[in-house]
PDB file of C-alpha atoms in Angstrom:
ATOM      1  CA  MET A 336       4.845 -12.994 -41.715  1.00 60.00           C
ATOM      2  CA  GLU A 337       8.153 -14.526 -42.792  1.00 79.00           C
ATOM      3  CA  LYS A 338       9.743 -16.713 -40.201  1.00 88.00           C
ATOM      4  CA  ILE A 339      13.059 -15.319 -38.972  1.00 93.00           C
ATOM      5  CA  VAL A 340      15.304 -18.048 -37.512  1.00 94.00           C
ATOM      6  CA  LEU A 341      17.570 -16.573 -34.872  1.00 95.00           C
ATOM      7  CA  ALA A 342      19.338 -19.766 -33.895  1.00 96.00           C
ATOM      8  CA  LYS A 343      19.272 -23.536 -34.272  1.00 95.00           C
ATOM      9  CA  VAL A 344      19.942 -25.991 -31.481  1.00 96.00           C
ATOM     10  CA  GLY A 345      20.104 -29.407 -33.035  1.00 93.00           C
ATOM     11  CA  ASP A 346      16.949 -29.696 -35.099  1.00 92.00           C
ATOM     12  CA  ARG A 347      15.086 -27.011 -33.049  1.00 94.00           C
ATOM     13  CA  GLU A 348      14.762 -23.583 -34.576  1.00 95.00           C
ATOM     14  CA  LEU A 349      14.536 -20.574 -32.296  1.00 95.00           C
ATOM     15  CA  THR A 350      12.617 -17.820 -34.129  1.00 94.00           C
ATOM     16  CA  LYS A 351      12.036 -14.117 -33.687  1.00 94.00           C
ATOM     17  CA  GLU A 352       8.423 -14.961 -32.951  1.00 94.00           C
ATOM     18  CA  ASP A 353       9.564 -17.115 -30.069  1.00 94.00           C
ATOM     19  CA  MET A 354      11.579 -14.195 -28.644  1.00 94.00           C
ATOM     20  CA  ILE A 355       8.622 -11.783 -29.050  1.00 93.00           C
ATOM     21  CA  ALA A 356       6.319 -14.262 -27.244  1.00 93.00           C
ATOM     22  CA  ILE A 357       8.796 -14.471 -24.355  1.00 93.00           C
ATOM     23  CA  MET A 358       9.129 -10.724 -24.078  1.00 92.00           C
ATOM     24  CA  ARG A 359       5.353 -10.341 -24.255  1.00 91.00           C
ATOM     25  CA  ASN A 360       4.946 -12.523 -21.152  1.00 89.00           C
ATOM     26  CA  LEU A 361       7.573 -10.624 -19.135  1.00 88.00           C
ATOM     27  CA  PRO A 362       6.801  -7.804 -16.747  1.00 87.00           C
ATOM     28  CA  GLN A 363       7.223  -4.509 -18.590  1.00 85.00           C
ATOM     29  CA  GLN A 364      10.293  -3.520 -16.605  1.00 84.00           C
ATOM     30  CA  ASP A 365      12.042  -6.859 -17.418  1.00 85.00           C
ATOM     31  CA  ALA A 366      11.016  -6.686 -21.069  1.00 85.00           C
ATOM     32  CA  GLN A 367      12.699  -3.272 -21.316  1.00 87.00           C
ATOM     33  CA  ASN A 368      16.052  -4.927 -20.500  1.00 88.00           C
ATOM     34  CA  PHE A 369      15.845  -6.775 -23.844  1.00 90.00           C
ATOM     35  CA  SER A 370      14.667  -3.783 -25.948  1.00 86.00           C
ATOM     36  CA  SER A 371      18.102  -2.963 -27.273  1.00 91.00           C
ATOM     37  CA  PHE A 372      20.178  -5.018 -29.724  1.00 93.00           C
ATOM     38  CA  GLU A 373      22.587  -5.964 -26.972  1.00 93.00           C
ATOM     39  CA  GLY A 374      19.681  -6.928 -24.747  1.00 92.00           C
ATOM     40  CA  ARG A 375      18.155  -9.168 -27.401  1.00 93.00           C
ATOM     41  CA  LYS A 376      21.543 -10.900 -27.787  1.00 94.00           C
ATOM     42  CA  VAL A 377      21.489 -11.666 -24.125  1.00 94.00           C
ATOM     43  CA  LEU A 378      17.938 -13.036 -24.381  1.00 94.00           C
ATOM     44  CA  LEU A 379      18.867 -15.141 -27.365  1.00 95.00           C
ATOM     45  CA  ASP A 380      21.790 -16.643 -25.402  1.00 96.00           C
ATOM     46  CA  GLU A 381      19.328 -17.464 -22.562  1.00 96.00           C
ATOM     47  CA  MET A 382      16.946 -19.101 -25.111  1.00 95.00           C
ATOM     48  CA  VAL A 383      19.817 -21.207 -26.550  1.00 97.00           C
ATOM     49  CA  ALA A 384      20.955 -22.226 -23.001  1.00 97.00           C
ATOM     50  CA  GLY A 385      17.378 -23.170 -22.142  1.00 96.00           C
ATOM     51  CA  GLU A 386      17.083 -25.335 -25.263  1.00 96.00           C
ATOM     52  CA  LEU A 387      20.388 -27.034 -24.562  1.00 97.00           C
ATOM     53  CA  PHE A 388      19.308 -27.956 -20.999  1.00 97.00           C
ATOM     54  CA  TYR A 389      15.910 -29.076 -22.342  1.00 95.00           C
ATOM     55  CA  LYS A 390      17.526 -31.488 -24.914  1.00 96.00           C
ATOM     56  CA  ARG A 391      19.795 -32.959 -22.221  1.00 96.00           C
ATOM     57  CA  ALA A 392      16.792 -33.446 -19.946  1.00 96.00           C
ATOM     58  CA  VAL A 393      14.801 -35.260 -22.560  1.00 94.00           C
ATOM     59  CA  GLU A 394      17.761 -37.325 -23.650  1.00 94.00           C
ATOM     60  CA  ASN A 395      18.400 -38.439 -20.021  1.00 96.00           C
ATOM     61  CA  GLY A 396      14.813 -39.086 -19.266  1.00 96.00           C
ATOM     62  CA  PHE A 397      14.489 -36.405 -16.603  1.00 96.00           C
ATOM     63  CA  ASP A 398      10.826 -36.045 -17.533  1.00 93.00           C
ATOM     64  CA  GLN A 399      10.152 -39.567 -16.288  1.00 95.00           C
ATOM     65  CA  GLU A 400      11.786 -39.034 -12.889  1.00 96.00           C
ATOM     66  CA  GLU A 401       9.408 -39.147  -9.929  1.00 96.00           C
ATOM     67  CA  LYS A 402      10.469 -35.716  -8.576  1.00 96.00           C
ATOM     68  CA  PHE A 403       9.789 -34.078 -11.993  1.00 96.00           C
ATOM     69  CA  ILE A 404       6.350 -35.792 -12.169  1.00 96.00           C
ATOM     70  CA  GLU A 405       5.499 -34.430  -8.700  1.00 96.00           C
ATOM     71  CA  ILE A 406       6.599 -30.896  -9.754  1.00 96.00           C
ATOM     72  CA  MET A 407       4.547 -31.072 -12.876  1.00 96.00           C
ATOM     73  CA  ALA A 408       1.475 -32.252 -10.923  1.00 96.00           C
ATOM     74  CA  GLU A 409       1.843 -29.375  -8.485  1.00 96.00           C
ATOM     75  CA  THR A 410       2.355 -26.905 -11.342  1.00 96.00           C
ATOM     76  CA  LYS A 411      -0.610 -28.274 -13.198  1.00 96.00           C
ATOM     77  CA  ARG A 412      -2.768 -27.958 -10.109  1.00 96.00           C
ATOM     78  CA  ALA A 413      -1.701 -24.350  -9.428  1.00 96.00           C
ATOM     79  CA  MET A 414      -2.244 -23.357 -13.062  1.00 96.00           C
ATOM     80  CA  LEU A 415      -5.656 -25.075 -13.236  1.00 96.00           C
ATOM     81  CA  GLN A 416      -6.671 -23.185 -10.029  1.00 96.00           C
ATOM     82  CA  ARG A 417      -5.676 -19.851 -11.588  1.00 94.00           C
ATOM     83  CA  TYR A 418      -7.337 -20.738 -14.883  1.00 95.00           C
ATOM     84  CA  ALA A 419     -10.576 -21.708 -13.139  1.00 94.00           C
ATOM     85  CA  VAL A 420     -10.684 -18.386 -11.255  1.00 93.00           C
ATOM     86  CA  GLN A 421      -9.803 -16.366 -14.323  1.00 92.00           C
ATOM     87  CA  LYS A 422     -12.463 -18.181 -16.390  1.00 92.00           C
ATOM     88  CA  SER A 423     -15.120 -17.013 -13.897  1.00 88.00           C
ATOM     89  CA  LEU A 424     -13.843 -13.404 -13.811  1.00 90.00           C
ATOM     90  CA  ASP A 425     -13.072 -12.784 -17.474  1.00 88.00           C
ATOM     91  CA  ALA A 426     -16.728 -12.758 -18.474  1.00 84.00           C
ATOM     92  CA  ILE A 427     -17.635  -9.908 -16.060  1.00 90.00           C
ATOM     93  CA  THR A 428     -18.486  -6.665 -17.702  1.00 89.00           C
ATOM     94  CA  VAL A 429     -20.291  -3.417 -16.675  1.00 92.00           C
ATOM     95  CA  GLU A 430     -22.884  -1.463 -18.643  1.00 94.00           C
ATOM     96  CA  PRO A 431     -22.090   2.164 -19.646  1.00 94.00           C
ATOM     97  CA  SER A 432     -25.084   3.201 -17.607  1.00 95.00           C
ATOM     98  CA  GLU A 433     -23.503   1.570 -14.488  1.00 94.00           C
ATOM     99  CA  VAL A 434     -20.296   3.441 -15.053  1.00 95.00           C
ATOM    100  CA  GLU A 435     -22.060   6.766 -15.342  1.00 94.00           C
ATOM    101  CA  ALA A 436     -24.276   6.122 -12.371  1.00 95.00           C
ATOM    102  CA  TYR A 437     -21.272   5.283 -10.196  1.00 93.00           C
ATOM    103  CA  TYR A 438     -19.515   8.465 -11.322  1.00 94.00           C
ATOM    104  CA  GLU A 439     -22.483  10.587 -10.437  1.00 93.00           C
ATOM    105  CA  ALA A 440     -22.866   9.010  -7.031  1.00 92.00           C
ATOM    106  CA  HIS A 441     -19.167   9.330  -6.146  1.00 91.00           C
ATOM    107  CA  LYS A 442     -18.097  12.560  -7.773  1.00 89.00           C
ATOM    108  CA  ASN A 443     -16.124  13.532  -4.669  1.00 87.00           C
ATOM    109  CA  ASN A 444     -13.728  10.666  -5.416  1.00 88.00           C
ATOM    110  CA  PHE A 445     -12.780  12.331  -8.672  1.00 90.00           C
ATOM    111  CA  SER A 446     -12.236  15.879  -7.393  1.00 88.00           C
ATOM    112  CA  GLU A 447      -8.950  17.826  -7.794  1.00 86.00           C
ATOM    113  CA  GLY A 448      -7.758  20.264  -5.281  1.00 88.00           C
ATOM    114  CA  PRO A 449      -6.896  23.900  -6.134  1.00 92.00           C
ATOM    115  CA  LYS A 450      -3.630  24.320  -8.115  1.00 94.00           C
ATOM    116  CA  ALA A 451      -1.151  27.049  -8.532  1.00 96.00           C
ATOM    117  CA  LYS A 452       1.530  27.663 -11.181  1.00 97.00           C
ATOM    118  CA  ALA A 453       4.484  29.651  -9.931  1.00 97.00           C
ATOM    119  CA  LYS A 454       8.156  30.595 -10.254  1.00 97.00           C
ATOM    120  CA  HIS A 455      10.378  31.349  -7.265  1.00 98.00           C
ATOM    121  CA  ILE A 456      13.830  32.518  -6.292  1.00 98.00           C
ATOM    122  CA  LEU A 457      15.409  31.066  -3.120  1.00 98.00           C
ATOM    123  CA  MET A 458      18.164  32.752  -1.115  1.00 97.00           C
ATOM    124  CA  THR A 459      19.478  32.287   2.357  1.00 95.00           C
ATOM    125  CA  ASP A 460      19.867  35.959   3.366  1.00 95.00           C
ATOM    126  CA  GLU A 461      16.907  38.263   3.753  1.00 95.00           C
ATOM    127  CA  ALA A 462      18.851  41.428   2.858  1.00 96.00           C
ATOM    128  CA  ASP A 463      20.131  39.813  -0.315  1.00 96.00           C
ATOM    129  CA  ILE A 464      16.698  38.761  -1.481  1.00 96.00           C
ATOM    130  CA  LEU A 465      15.256  42.272  -0.830  1.00 97.00           C
ATOM    131  CA  GLU A 466      17.954  43.634  -3.137  1.00 96.00           C
ATOM    132  CA  VAL A 467      16.930  41.095  -5.766  1.00 97.00           C
ATOM    133  CA  LYS A 468      13.297  42.110  -5.365  1.00 96.00           C
ATOM    134  CA  ASN A 469      14.241  45.691  -5.889  1.00 96.00           C
ATOM    135  CA  GLU A 470      16.127  44.777  -9.097  1.00 96.00           C
ATOM    136  CA  ILE A 471      12.980  42.964 -10.358  1.00 96.00           C
ATOM    137  CA  ASP A 472      10.746  45.843  -9.328  1.00 95.00           C
ATOM    138  CA  THR A 473      12.863  48.258 -11.322  1.00 95.00           C
ATOM    139  CA  GLY A 474      12.838  46.178 -14.513  1.00 94.00           C
ATOM    140  CA  MET A 475      14.895  42.996 -14.261  1.00 96.00           C
ATOM    141  CA  ASP A 476      13.251  39.967 -15.694  1.00 96.00           C
ATOM    142  CA  PHE A 477      12.231  37.419 -13.035  1.00 97.00           C
ATOM    143  CA  GLU A 478      13.537  34.411 -14.923  1.00 97.00           C
ATOM    144  CA  GLU A 479      16.905  36.196 -15.462  1.00 97.00           C
ATOM    145  CA  ALA A 480      17.078  37.009 -11.702  1.00 97.00           C
ATOM    146  CA  ALA A 481      16.271  33.381 -10.807  1.00 97.00           C
ATOM    147  CA  ARG A 482      19.086  32.023 -13.032  1.00 97.00           C
ATOM    148  CA  LYS A 483      21.505  34.550 -11.602  1.00 97.00           C
ATOM    149  CA  TYR A 484      20.678  34.564  -7.881  1.00 96.00           C
ATOM    150  CA  SER A 485      18.558  31.559  -6.879  1.00 97.00           C
ATOM    151  CA  THR A 486      20.023  28.677  -4.927  1.00 96.00           C
ATOM    152  CA  CYS A 487      17.229  26.241  -5.919  1.00 96.00           C
ATOM    153  CA  PRO A 488      17.876  23.741  -8.728  1.00 96.00           C
ATOM    154  CA  SER A 489      14.799  25.301 -10.430  1.00 96.00           C
ATOM    155  CA  LYS A 490      17.038  28.256 -11.293  1.00 96.00           C
ATOM    156  CA  GLU A 491      17.921  26.317 -14.477  1.00 96.00           C
ATOM    157  CA  ARG A 492      14.298  26.709 -15.530  1.00 96.00           C
ATOM    158  CA  GLY A 493      14.154  30.392 -14.576  1.00 96.00           C
ATOM    159  CA  GLY A 494      12.727  29.390 -11.178  1.00 96.00           C
ATOM    160  CA  ASP A 495       9.762  27.488 -12.730  1.00 97.00           C
ATOM    161  CA  LEU A 496       8.099  25.141 -10.307  1.00 96.00           C
ATOM    162  CA  GLY A 497       5.342  24.098 -12.652  1.00 95.00           C
ATOM    163  CA  THR A 498       1.872  23.473 -11.374  1.00 95.00           C
ATOM    164  CA  PHE A 499       1.265  22.036  -7.964  1.00 95.00           C
ATOM    165  CA  GLU A 500      -1.679  21.222  -5.650  1.00 91.00           C
ATOM    166  CA  ARG A 501      -2.186  22.189  -2.062  1.00 89.00           C
ATOM    167  CA  GLY A 502      -0.266  19.995   0.301  1.00 88.00           C
ATOM    168  CA  ARG A 503       2.819  19.622  -1.821  1.00 91.00           C
ATOM    169  CA  MET A 504       4.771  22.638  -0.576  1.00 94.00           C
ATOM    170  CA  VAL A 505       5.760  23.790   2.954  1.00 95.00           C
ATOM    171  CA  PRO A 506       2.861  25.776   4.621  1.00 95.00           C
ATOM    172  CA  GLU A 507       4.376  29.261   4.452  1.00 96.00           C
ATOM    173  CA  PHE A 508       5.241  28.910   0.744  1.00 97.00           C
ATOM    174  CA  GLU A 509       1.819  27.385   0.052  1.00 95.00           C
ATOM    175  CA  ASP A 510      -0.031  30.119   1.770  1.00 95.00           C
ATOM    176  CA  ALA A 511       1.701  32.715  -0.348  1.00 95.00           C
ATOM    177  CA  ALA A 512       1.172  30.709  -3.553  1.00 96.00           C
ATOM    178  CA  PHE A 513      -2.547  30.501  -3.014  1.00 95.00           C
ATOM    179  CA  THR A 514      -3.173  34.077  -1.760  1.00 95.00           C
ATOM    180  CA  GLN A 515      -0.615  36.284  -3.470  1.00 95.00           C
ATOM    181  CA  GLU A 516      -1.771  38.479  -6.413  1.00 95.00           C
ATOM    182  CA  ILE A 517      -1.297  36.772  -9.755  1.00 96.00           C
ATOM    183  CA  GLY A 518       1.444  38.289 -11.964  1.00 95.00           C
ATOM    184  CA  LEU A 519       3.114  40.316  -9.260  1.00 94.00           C
ATOM    185  CA  VAL A 520       6.250  39.520  -7.266  1.00 96.00           C
ATOM    186  CA  GLY A 521       5.295  39.434  -3.624  1.00 94.00           C
ATOM    187  CA  ASP A 522       7.322  40.218  -0.482  1.00 95.00           C
ATOM    188  CA  PRO A 523       9.896  37.625   0.579  1.00 96.00           C
ATOM    189  CA  VAL A 524       8.447  34.511   2.234  1.00 96.00           C
ATOM    190  CA  LYS A 525      10.512  32.806   4.947  1.00 97.00           C
ATOM    191  CA  THR A 526      10.488  28.949   5.149  1.00 96.00           C
ATOM    192  CA  GLN A 527      12.815  26.342   6.572  1.00 96.00           C
ATOM    193  CA  PHE A 528      14.801  26.527   3.270  1.00 96.00           C
ATOM    194  CA  GLY A 529      15.437  30.278   3.327  1.00 96.00           C
ATOM    195  CA  TYR A 530      13.706  33.244   1.739  1.00 97.00           C
ATOM    196  CA  HIS A 531      11.573  33.010  -1.381  1.00 97.00           C
ATOM    197  CA  LEU A 532      10.307  35.521  -3.954  1.00 97.00           C
ATOM    198  CA  LEU A 533       7.255  34.188  -5.665  1.00 97.00           C
ATOM    199  CA  LEU A 534       5.728  34.977  -8.993  1.00 97.00           C
ATOM    200  CA  VAL A 535       2.349  33.283  -9.181  1.00 96.00           C
ATOM    201  CA  GLU A 536       1.350  32.918 -12.833  1.00 96.00           C
ATOM    202  CA  GLU A 537      -1.957  31.058 -12.565  1.00 95.00           C
ATOM    203  CA  ARG A 538      -4.335  29.498 -10.098  1.00 94.00           C
ATOM    204  CA  VAL A 539      -7.027  26.947 -10.768  1.00 91.00           C
ATOM    205  CA  GLU A 540      -9.927  26.381  -8.365  1.00 90.00           C
ATOM    206  CA  ALA A 541     -10.817  22.971  -7.043  1.00 89.00           C
ATOM    207  CA  SER A 542     -12.862  20.997  -9.550  1.00 88.00           C
ATOM    208  CA  VAL A 543     -14.353  17.595 -10.347  1.00 90.00           C
ATOM    209  CA  LYS A 544     -12.798  15.676 -13.289  1.00 90.00           C
ATOM    210  CA  ALA A 545     -15.033  15.331 -16.254  1.00 92.00           C
ATOM    211  CA  PHE A 546     -16.705  11.961 -16.722  1.00 93.00           C
ATOM    212  CA  GLU A 547     -14.792  11.414 -19.955  1.00 93.00           C
ATOM    213  CA  GLU A 548     -11.451  11.788 -18.109  1.00 92.00           C
ATOM    214  CA  VAL A 549     -12.178   9.087 -15.590  1.00 93.00           C
ATOM    215  CA  GLU A 550     -14.596   6.846 -17.455  1.00 94.00           C
ATOM    216  CA  ASN A 551     -12.074   4.016 -18.019  1.00 93.00           C
ATOM    217  CA  GLN A 552     -10.832   4.338 -14.386  1.00 92.00           C
ATOM    218  CA  VAL A 553     -14.454   3.970 -13.101  1.00 94.00           C
ATOM    219  CA  ARG A 554     -15.137   1.043 -15.404  1.00 94.00           C
ATOM    220  CA  GLN A 555     -12.097  -0.774 -14.089  1.00 93.00           C
ATOM    221  CA  GLU A 556     -12.973  -0.037 -10.495  1.00 92.00           C
ATOM    222  CA  LEU A 557     -16.540  -1.443 -11.039  1.00 94.00           C
ATOM    223  CA  ILE A 558     -15.226  -4.509 -12.784  1.00 94.00           C
ATOM    224  CA  GLY A 559     -12.826  -5.094  -9.883  1.00 93.00           C
ATOM    225  CA  ARG A 560     -15.685  -4.755  -7.369  1.00 93.00           C
ATOM    226  CA  LYS A 561     -17.919  -7.189  -9.345  1.00 94.00           C
ATOM    227  CA  GLN A 562     -15.005  -9.619  -9.686  1.00 94.00           C
ATOM    228  CA  THR A 563     -14.503  -9.592  -5.927  1.00 94.00           C
ATOM    229  CA  GLU A 564     -18.197 -10.182  -5.386  1.00 94.00           C
ATOM    230  CA  VAL A 565     -18.365 -13.053  -7.899  1.00 93.00           C
ATOM    231  CA  TYR A 566     -15.196 -14.652  -6.456  1.00 94.00           C
ATOM    232  CA  ARG A 567     -16.611 -14.698  -2.949  1.00 95.00           C
ATOM    233  CA  SER A 568     -20.039 -15.855  -3.973  1.00 94.00           C
ATOM    234  CA  GLU A 569     -18.568 -18.717  -6.067  1.00 94.00           C
ATOM    235  CA  ILE A 570     -16.443 -19.812  -3.126  1.00 94.00           C
ATOM    236  CA  GLU A 571     -19.551 -20.009  -0.966  1.00 94.00           C
ATOM    237  CA  ALA A 572     -21.456 -21.904  -3.692  1.00 94.00           C
ATOM    238  CA  LEU A 573     -18.556 -24.351  -4.087  1.00 95.00           C
ATOM    239  CA  LYS A 574     -18.378 -24.994  -0.378  1.00 94.00           C
ATOM    240  CA  GLU A 575     -21.956 -26.305  -0.663  1.00 93.00           C
ATOM    241  CA  ILE A 576     -20.753 -28.823  -3.323  1.00 96.00           C
ATOM    242  CA  TYR A 577     -17.446 -29.699  -1.738  1.00 94.00           C
ATOM    243  CA  PRO A 578     -17.542 -29.864   2.077  1.00 91.00           C
ATOM    244  CA  VAL A 579     -14.718 -27.858   3.722  1.00 92.00           C
ATOM    245  CA  GLU A 580     -13.362 -28.421   7.176  1.00 91.00           C
ATOM    246  CA  ILE A 581     -11.016 -25.900   8.788  1.00 91.00           C
ATOM    247  CA  ASN A 582      -8.649 -26.682  11.695  1.00 89.00           C
ATOM    248  CA  GLU A 583      -7.694 -23.257  13.048  1.00 89.00           C
ATOM    249  CA  ASP A 584      -5.858 -24.867  16.016  1.00 89.00           C
ATOM    250  CA  GLY A 585      -3.316 -26.141  13.515  1.00 88.00           C
ATOM    251  CA  LEU A 586      -2.390 -22.570  12.735  1.00 85.00           C
ATOM    252  CA  LYS A 587      -1.231 -21.810  16.317  1.00 87.00           C
TER     253      LYS A 587
END
């Protein structure tokens, strides 16, 4: 790959690869701030500023000052601690048979509750919504009625609420959504928000997610459990090598 020099500070070249490496090590949300051209200009300015301060620090011997040496020692210690832990955990894997066995033993953890797909019309007055229901019963399209009469923001989508599980809607609305006949507009339902006309389009019974859907999730969960076990067991083993004394009174 051709080296693309973005800036030069003295004899130091700042390349596009340098910028990519910086962005790769940032949290995803922070990296997004630099995804645009303007964002990358800001990042390049920060890279140049950092290099300027670095050059001044070296020129003035800041790296030889006692305070800096202390900071570096503390930083090295913390980094070495993290590296030692990570080195122990990185090698941990799980066999496919372990993943499948865990799934079979904990299927309830991967269940999905019943779902309903529905549209609705919301109004504040019962008499008004009964008139709208009559219009629908005599031929008016439900989506057209929702756009014309509903006070819910979902009116822009023809009243479409999408698919939802039990527990997401207020009880009165939910009871109707999971009992009303599919494809027919039911009687108005009163909730704290007003009066609703529901058109339930589909219902899906409770089910367990297929192994293929959750395989990676299960694998990561098992790896996490093993890592915790290894971490704790290694601490106990290390305590046998390096005696540890705890003064809990000092915490008071």
